[in-house]
Short mmCIF file of C-alpha atoms and ligand atoms in Angstrom, two decimals:
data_model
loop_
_atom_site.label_atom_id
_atom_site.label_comp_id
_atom_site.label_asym_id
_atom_site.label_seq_id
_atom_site.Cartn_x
_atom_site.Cartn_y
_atom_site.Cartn_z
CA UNK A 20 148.63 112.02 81.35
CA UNK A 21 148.81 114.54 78.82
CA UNK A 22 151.47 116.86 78.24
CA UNK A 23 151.65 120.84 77.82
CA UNK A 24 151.21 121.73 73.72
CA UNK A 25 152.57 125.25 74.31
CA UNK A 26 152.26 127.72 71.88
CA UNK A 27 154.62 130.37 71.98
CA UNK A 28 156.29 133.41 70.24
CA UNK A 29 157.27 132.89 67.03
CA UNK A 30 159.16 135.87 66.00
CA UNK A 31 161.05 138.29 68.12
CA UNK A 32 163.37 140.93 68.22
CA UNK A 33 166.53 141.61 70.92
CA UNK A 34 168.43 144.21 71.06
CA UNK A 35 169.27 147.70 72.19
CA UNK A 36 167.71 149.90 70.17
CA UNK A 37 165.82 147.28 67.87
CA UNK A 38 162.41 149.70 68.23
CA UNK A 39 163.64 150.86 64.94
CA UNK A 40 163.21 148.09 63.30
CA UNK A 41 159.46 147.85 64.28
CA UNK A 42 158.47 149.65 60.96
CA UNK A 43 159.77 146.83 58.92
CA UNK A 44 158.51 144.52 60.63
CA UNK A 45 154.87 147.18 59.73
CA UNK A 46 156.24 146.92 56.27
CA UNK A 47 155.31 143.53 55.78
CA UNK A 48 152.17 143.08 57.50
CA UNK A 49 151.24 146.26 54.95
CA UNK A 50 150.09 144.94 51.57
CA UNK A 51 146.64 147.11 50.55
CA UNK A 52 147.36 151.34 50.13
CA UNK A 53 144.38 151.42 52.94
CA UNK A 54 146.19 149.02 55.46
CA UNK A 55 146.46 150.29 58.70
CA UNK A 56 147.93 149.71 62.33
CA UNK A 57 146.62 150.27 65.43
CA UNK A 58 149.57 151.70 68.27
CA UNK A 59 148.31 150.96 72.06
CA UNK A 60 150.81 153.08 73.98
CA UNK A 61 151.06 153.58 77.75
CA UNK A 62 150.13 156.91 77.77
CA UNK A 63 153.14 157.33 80.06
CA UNK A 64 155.16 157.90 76.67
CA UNK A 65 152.73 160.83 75.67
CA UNK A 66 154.65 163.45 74.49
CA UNK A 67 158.06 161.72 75.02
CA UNK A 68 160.83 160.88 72.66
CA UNK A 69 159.40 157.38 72.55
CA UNK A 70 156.14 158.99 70.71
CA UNK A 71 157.78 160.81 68.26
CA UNK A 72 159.67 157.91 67.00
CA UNK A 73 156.69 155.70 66.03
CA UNK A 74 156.38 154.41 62.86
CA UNK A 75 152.87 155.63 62.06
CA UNK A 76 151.67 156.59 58.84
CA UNK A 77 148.74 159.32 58.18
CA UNK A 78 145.31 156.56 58.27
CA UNK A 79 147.36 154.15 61.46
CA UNK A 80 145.44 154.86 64.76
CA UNK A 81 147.26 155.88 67.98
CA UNK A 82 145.89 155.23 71.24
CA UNK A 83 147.30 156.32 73.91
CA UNK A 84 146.23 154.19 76.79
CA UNK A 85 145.65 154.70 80.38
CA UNK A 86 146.94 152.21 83.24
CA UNK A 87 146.51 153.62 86.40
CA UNK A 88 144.10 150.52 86.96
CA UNK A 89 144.68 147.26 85.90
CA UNK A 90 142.87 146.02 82.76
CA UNK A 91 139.68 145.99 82.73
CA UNK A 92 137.49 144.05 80.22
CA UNK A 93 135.19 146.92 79.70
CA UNK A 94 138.46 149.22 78.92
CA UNK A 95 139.20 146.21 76.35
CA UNK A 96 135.64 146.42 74.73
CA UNK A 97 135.79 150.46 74.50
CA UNK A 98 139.27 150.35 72.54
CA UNK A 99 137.67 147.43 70.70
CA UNK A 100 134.95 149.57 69.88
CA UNK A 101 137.19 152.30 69.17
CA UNK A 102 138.89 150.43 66.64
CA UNK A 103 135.52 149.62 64.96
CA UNK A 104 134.75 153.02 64.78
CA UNK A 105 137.59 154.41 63.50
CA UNK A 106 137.70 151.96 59.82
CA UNK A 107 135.25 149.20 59.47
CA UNK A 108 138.41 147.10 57.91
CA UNK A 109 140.29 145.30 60.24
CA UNK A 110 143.93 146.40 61.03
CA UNK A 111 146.80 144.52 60.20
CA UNK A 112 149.07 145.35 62.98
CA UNK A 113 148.12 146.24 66.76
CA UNK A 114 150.78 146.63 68.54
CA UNK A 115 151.10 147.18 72.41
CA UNK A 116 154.00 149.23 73.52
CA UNK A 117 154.56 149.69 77.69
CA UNK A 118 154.27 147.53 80.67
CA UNK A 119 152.34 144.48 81.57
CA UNK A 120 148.91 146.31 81.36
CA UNK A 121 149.27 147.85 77.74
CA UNK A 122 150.58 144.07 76.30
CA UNK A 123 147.43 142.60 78.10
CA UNK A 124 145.31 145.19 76.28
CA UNK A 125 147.08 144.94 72.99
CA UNK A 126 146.55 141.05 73.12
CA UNK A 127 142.95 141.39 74.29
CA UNK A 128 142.36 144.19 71.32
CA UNK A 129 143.55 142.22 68.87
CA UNK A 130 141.43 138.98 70.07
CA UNK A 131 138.30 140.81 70.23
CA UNK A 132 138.63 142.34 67.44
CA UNK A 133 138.08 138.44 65.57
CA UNK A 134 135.78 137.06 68.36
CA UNK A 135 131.78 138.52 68.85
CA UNK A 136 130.66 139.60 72.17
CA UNK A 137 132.20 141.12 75.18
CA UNK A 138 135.89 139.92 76.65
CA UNK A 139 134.22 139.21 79.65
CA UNK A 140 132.69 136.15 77.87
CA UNK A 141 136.37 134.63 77.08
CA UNK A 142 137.96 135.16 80.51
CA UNK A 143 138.94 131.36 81.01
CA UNK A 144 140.84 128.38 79.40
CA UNK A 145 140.82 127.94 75.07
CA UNK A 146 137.17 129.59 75.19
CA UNK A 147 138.70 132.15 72.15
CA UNK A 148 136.93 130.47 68.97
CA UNK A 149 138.98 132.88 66.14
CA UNK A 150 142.65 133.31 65.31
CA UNK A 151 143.50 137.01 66.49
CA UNK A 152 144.71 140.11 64.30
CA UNK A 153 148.29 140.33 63.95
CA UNK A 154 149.51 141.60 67.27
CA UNK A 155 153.38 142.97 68.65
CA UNK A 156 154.44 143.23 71.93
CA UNK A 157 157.35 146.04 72.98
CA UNK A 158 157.76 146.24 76.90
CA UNK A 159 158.72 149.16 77.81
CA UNK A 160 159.22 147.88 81.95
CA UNK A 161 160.27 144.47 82.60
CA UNK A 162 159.24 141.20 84.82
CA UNK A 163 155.85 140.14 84.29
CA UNK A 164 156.40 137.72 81.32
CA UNK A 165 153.10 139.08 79.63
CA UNK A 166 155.27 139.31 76.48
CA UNK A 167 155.75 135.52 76.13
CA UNK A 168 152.35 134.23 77.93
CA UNK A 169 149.32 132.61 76.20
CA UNK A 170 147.26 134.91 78.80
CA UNK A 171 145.94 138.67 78.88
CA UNK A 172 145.29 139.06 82.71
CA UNK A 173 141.65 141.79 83.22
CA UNK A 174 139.87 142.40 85.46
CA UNK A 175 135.93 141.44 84.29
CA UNK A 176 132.59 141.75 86.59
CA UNK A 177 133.14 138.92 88.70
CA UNK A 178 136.87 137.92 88.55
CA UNK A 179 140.11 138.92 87.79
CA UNK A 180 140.92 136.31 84.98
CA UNK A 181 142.85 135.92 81.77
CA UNK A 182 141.81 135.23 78.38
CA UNK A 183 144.23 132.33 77.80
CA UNK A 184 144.48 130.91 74.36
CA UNK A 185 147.12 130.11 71.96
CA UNK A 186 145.62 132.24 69.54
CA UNK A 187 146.69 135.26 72.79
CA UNK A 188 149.97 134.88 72.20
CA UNK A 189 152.51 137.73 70.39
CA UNK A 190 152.91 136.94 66.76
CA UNK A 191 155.95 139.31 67.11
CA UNK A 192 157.80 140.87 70.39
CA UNK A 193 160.60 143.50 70.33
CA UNK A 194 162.61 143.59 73.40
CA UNK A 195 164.61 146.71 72.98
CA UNK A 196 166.19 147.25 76.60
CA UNK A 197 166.92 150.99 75.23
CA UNK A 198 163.10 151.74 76.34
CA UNK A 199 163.05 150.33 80.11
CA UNK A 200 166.01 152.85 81.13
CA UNK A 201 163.65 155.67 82.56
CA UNK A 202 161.48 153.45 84.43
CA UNK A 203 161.44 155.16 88.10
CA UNK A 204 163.25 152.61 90.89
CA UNK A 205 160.60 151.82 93.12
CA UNK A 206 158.57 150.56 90.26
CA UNK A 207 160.92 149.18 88.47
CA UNK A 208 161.68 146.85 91.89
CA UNK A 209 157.81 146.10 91.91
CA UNK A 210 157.83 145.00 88.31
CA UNK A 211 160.96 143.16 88.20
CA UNK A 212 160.18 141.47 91.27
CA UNK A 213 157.49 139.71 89.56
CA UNK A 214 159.82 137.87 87.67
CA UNK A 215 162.18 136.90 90.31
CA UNK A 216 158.83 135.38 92.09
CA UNK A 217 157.81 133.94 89.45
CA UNK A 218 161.24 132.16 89.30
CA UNK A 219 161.05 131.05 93.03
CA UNK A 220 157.96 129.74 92.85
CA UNK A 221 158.39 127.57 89.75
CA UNK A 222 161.62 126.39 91.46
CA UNK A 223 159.82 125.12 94.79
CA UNK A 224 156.91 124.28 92.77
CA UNK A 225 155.62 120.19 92.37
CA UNK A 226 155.01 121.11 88.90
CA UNK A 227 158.44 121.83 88.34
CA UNK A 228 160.04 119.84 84.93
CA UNK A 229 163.52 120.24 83.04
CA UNK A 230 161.81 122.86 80.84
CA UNK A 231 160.43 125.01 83.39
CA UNK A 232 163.80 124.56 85.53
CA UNK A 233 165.96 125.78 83.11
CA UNK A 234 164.49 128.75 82.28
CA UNK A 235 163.71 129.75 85.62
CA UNK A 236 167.32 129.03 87.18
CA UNK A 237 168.63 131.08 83.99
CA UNK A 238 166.38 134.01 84.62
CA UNK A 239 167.02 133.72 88.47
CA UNK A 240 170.75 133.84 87.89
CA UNK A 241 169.79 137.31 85.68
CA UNK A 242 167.62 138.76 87.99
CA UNK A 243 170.40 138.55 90.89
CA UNK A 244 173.11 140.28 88.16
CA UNK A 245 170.41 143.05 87.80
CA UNK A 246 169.33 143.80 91.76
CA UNK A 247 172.30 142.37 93.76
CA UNK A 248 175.66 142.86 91.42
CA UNK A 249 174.01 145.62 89.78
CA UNK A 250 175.49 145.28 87.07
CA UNK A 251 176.36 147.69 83.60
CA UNK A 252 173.94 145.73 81.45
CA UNK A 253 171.18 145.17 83.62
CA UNK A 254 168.45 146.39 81.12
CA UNK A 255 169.23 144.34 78.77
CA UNK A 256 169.46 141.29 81.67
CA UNK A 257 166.29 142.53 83.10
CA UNK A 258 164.64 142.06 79.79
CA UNK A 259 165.87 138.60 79.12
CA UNK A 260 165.10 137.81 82.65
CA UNK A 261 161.68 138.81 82.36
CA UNK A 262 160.94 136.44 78.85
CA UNK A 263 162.35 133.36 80.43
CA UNK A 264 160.76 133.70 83.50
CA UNK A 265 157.08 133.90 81.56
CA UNK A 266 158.58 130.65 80.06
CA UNK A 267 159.00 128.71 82.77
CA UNK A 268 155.98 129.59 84.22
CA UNK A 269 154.16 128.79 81.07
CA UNK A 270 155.50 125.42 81.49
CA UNK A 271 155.24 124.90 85.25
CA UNK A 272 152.94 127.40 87.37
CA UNK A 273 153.09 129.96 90.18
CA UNK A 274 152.33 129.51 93.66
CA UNK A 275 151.76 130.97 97.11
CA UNK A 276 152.53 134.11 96.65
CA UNK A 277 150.54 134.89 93.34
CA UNK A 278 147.94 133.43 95.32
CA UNK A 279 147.18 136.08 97.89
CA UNK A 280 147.92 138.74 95.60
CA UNK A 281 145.19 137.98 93.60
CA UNK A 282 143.39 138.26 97.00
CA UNK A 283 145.23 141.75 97.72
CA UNK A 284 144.63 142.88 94.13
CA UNK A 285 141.00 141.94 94.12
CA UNK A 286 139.92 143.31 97.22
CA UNK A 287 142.25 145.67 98.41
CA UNK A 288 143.28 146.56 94.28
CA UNK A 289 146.80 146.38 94.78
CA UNK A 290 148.70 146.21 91.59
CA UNK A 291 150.42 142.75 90.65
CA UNK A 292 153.58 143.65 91.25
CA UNK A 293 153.79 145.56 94.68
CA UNK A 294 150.86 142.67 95.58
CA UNK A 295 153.42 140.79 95.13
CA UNK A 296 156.34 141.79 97.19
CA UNK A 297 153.77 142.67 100.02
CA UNK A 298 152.94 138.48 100.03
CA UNK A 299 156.15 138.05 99.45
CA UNK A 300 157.39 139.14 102.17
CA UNK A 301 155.35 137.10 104.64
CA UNK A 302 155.76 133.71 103.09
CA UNK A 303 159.57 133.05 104.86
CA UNK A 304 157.92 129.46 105.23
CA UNK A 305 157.30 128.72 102.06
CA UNK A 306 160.37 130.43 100.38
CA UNK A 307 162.94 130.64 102.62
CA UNK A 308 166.02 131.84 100.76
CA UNK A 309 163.96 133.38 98.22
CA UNK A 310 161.79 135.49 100.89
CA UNK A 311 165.67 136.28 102.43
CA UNK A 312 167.30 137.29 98.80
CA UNK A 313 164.30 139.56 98.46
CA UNK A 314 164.85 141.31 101.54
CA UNK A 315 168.03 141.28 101.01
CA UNK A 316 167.81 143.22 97.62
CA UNK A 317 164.87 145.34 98.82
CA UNK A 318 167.46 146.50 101.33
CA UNK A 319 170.19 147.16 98.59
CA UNK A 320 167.19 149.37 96.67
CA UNK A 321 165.98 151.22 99.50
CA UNK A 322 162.39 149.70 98.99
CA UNK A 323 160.10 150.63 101.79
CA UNK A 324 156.81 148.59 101.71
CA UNK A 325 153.67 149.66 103.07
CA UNK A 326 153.06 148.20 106.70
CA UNK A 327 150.14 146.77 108.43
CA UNK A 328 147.91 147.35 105.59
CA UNK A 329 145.57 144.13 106.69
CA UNK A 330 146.08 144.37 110.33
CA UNK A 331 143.30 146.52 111.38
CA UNK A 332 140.75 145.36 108.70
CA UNK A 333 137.26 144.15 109.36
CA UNK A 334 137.23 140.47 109.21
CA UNK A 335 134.45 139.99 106.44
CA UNK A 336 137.38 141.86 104.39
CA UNK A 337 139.84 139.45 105.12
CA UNK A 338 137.37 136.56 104.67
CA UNK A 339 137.08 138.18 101.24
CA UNK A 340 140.60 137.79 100.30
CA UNK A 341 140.77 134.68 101.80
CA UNK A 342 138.57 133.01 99.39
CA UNK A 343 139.67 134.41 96.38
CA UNK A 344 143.01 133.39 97.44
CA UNK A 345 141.85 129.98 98.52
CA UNK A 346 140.26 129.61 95.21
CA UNK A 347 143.51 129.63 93.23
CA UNK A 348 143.53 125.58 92.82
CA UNK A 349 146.43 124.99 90.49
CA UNK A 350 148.72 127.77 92.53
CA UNK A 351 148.05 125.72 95.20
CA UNK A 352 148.30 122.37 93.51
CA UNK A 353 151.69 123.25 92.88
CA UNK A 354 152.55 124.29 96.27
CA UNK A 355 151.91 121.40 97.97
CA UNK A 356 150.76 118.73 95.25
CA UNK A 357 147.43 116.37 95.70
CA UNK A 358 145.74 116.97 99.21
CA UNK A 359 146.46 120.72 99.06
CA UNK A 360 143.00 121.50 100.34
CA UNK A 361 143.48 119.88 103.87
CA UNK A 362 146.26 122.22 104.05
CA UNK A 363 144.86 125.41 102.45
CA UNK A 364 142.85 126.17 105.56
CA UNK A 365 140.98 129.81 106.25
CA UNK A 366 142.76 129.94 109.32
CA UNK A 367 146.63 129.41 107.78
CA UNK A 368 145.47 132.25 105.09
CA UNK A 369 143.89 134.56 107.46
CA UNK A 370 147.11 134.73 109.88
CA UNK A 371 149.32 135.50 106.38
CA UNK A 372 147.19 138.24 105.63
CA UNK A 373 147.29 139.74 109.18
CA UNK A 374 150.95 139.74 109.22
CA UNK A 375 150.70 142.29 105.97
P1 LIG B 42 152.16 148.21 84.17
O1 LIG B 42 152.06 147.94 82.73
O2 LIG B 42 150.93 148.16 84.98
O3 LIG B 42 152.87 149.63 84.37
C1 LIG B 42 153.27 150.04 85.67
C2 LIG B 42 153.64 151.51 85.65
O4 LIG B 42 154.87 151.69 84.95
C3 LIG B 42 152.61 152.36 84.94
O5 LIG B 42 152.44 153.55 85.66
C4 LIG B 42 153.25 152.63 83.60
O6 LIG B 42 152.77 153.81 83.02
C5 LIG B 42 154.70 152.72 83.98
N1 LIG B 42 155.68 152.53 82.89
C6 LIG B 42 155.71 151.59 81.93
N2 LIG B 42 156.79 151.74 81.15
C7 LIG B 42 157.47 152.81 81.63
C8 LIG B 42 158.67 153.47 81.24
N3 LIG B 42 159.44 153.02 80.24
N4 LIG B 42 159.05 154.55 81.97
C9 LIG B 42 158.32 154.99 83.03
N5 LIG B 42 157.19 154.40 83.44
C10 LIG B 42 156.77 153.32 82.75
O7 LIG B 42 153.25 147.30 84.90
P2 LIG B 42 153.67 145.80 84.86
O8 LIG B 42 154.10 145.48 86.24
O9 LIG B 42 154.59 145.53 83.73
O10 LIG B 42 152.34 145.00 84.51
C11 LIG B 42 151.38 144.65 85.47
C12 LIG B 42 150.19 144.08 84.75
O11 LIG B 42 150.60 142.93 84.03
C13 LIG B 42 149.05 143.65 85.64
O12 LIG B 42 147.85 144.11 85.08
C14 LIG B 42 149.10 142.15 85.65
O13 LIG B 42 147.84 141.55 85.79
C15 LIG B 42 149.67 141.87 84.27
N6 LIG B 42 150.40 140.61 84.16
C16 LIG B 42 150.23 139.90 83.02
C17 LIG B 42 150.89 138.71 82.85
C18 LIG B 42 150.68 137.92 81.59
O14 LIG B 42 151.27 136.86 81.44
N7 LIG B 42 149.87 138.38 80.68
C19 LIG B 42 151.79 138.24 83.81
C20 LIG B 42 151.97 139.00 84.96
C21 LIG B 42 151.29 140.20 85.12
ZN1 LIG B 43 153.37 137.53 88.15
#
């Protein structure tokens, strides 16, 4: 048996209002007069107080970077490219500031920037040959865990897949809950819901260990503070929420419900986190009193989900989802352990996708 050598962040940040600090952190990583930093910024900050208040000097690039898809690996080659184009030096910083998306792109950036070839060539397990550039992570919307994962989830020409390395993860986050205040509620459910999955499915998981338990019961016990009691701090318990759920799953995996969103994001191109919640909610036999506690809080929120999205599709659709779903070994090795094919049938799949 071997054991889990997991590489994770070495340096971070918490704090309301610790963005400021992000251009000392610059400072050091600047040594030559021509040094420069590359800024990947959801371009939902465009023209917001949040832009204004980067530390950018005159030669640093700003992108501002659109994420109305997921990641793509060809968007992560163009901004590679980009990069190239704009000083044939390397930068010393790039840092990712926004959601899940813009950290997966910031990662990916800063990978590709080291390794030859296209991203699509890395998507996989420890295929990344070369240490990455220097790369920060700010979230600016909470849950996914992308700021402490050794993965960059895009989307490539034939699968949705991560490039997972230790050389992926954050030499640096900043988790300044000051910047996730103005996220708008319904997405801000979607998103943080991801964590609180994430937690569950650890939890019930086979791969479940001390380590992975107590961050997940820790960022379960947040999560419930922030969507049930509602209480005064919840950014800041959102945002701690969020890390320590991405470290339990780093040290256990997720299950069922991941699973079939990857089918529903891959066919259908829902978005991780409200392909989430829609699997979510039909896997009461599964997760019990974590399917109720959602409903429970999606009540509390006034979340509406969309209904009967699979019900009327063709079948060669659903097939479709089926086996991308189906494909999902590990998720499934750590819902039901060895033997999980027998039980992973097309039929059990194709009924939990009708029912969404
Ligand atoms: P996101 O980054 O896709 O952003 C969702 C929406 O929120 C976007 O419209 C964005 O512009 C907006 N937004 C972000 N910050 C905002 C703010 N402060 N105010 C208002 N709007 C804001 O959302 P996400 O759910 O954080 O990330 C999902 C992505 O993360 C998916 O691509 C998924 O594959 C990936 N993911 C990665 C990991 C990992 O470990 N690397 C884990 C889970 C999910
Ligand atoms: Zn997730």
């Amino acid at each position: 048996m071997s054991f889990k050598n997991f590489k994770c962040v070495p340096k971070m940040i918490f704090g309301r209002g610790s963005f400021a600090q992000l251009d000392a952190v610059l400072a050091a990583e600047r040594k030559a007069a021509n040094d420069f930093v590359v800024f990947l910024v959801d371009d939902v900050h465009q023209n917001k107080s949040l832009a204004g208040r980067l530390p950018a000097k005159t030669h640093d690039l700003i992108i501002y970077v659109n994420v109305e898809e997921e990641p793509t690996t060809k968007q992560v080659d163009a901004l590679t490219a980009q990069v190239q184009a704009f000083n044939t030096k390397l930068p010393v910083s790039v840092i990712g500031l926004g959601g899940g998306s813009t950290l997966d792109l910031a990662k990916a950036v800063s990978l590709m920037l080291t390794n030859n070839g296209g991203s699509a060539e890395y998507q996989g397990w420890d295929l990344i040959n070369n240490p990455a550039v220097h790369h920060i992570g700010i979230p600016t919307i909470s849950g996914t865990g992308a700021e402490a994962s050794r993965t960059a989830v895009l989307c490539g020409p034939v699968r949705k897949l991560g490039l997972n390395s230790d050389y992926t993860v954050f030499d640096q986050i900043i988790m300044d809950s000051e910047l996730i205040a103005g996220v708008p509620t319904e997405q801000w459910f979607f998103t943080g819901m991801d964590c609180y999955i994430h937690c569950v499915e650890s939890l019930e998981g086979t791969y479940l260990n001390e380590f992975a338990k107590a961050y997940a019961e820790k960022s379960m016990d947040l999560c419930r503070e922030v969507f049930i009691n509602n209480h005064e701090e919840k950014d800041d318990k959102l945002m701690m929420a969020s890390y320590m759920g991405g470290m339990s799953i780093a040290y256990s995996q997720v299950g069922a419900c991941h699973a079939i969103s990857y089918g529903l994001g891959y066919v259908l191109g829902y978005h991780h986190g409200i392909g989430n919640c829609l699997a979510f909610n039909v896997l009461e036999e599964f997760y019990p009193e974590g399917v109720e506690e959602f409903r429970k809080m999606m009540a509390l929120h006034n979340i509406n989900l969309p209904k009967h999205i699979c019900r009327d599709l063709p079948d060669e659709t659903i097939a479709k989802m089926v086996a991308v779903t189906k494909s999902m070994g590990p998720l499934w090795d750590n819902v039901y352990g060895a033997g999980w094919e027998e039980k992973v049938t097309d039929e059990m799949l194709t009924k939990l996708f009708r029912r969404i």
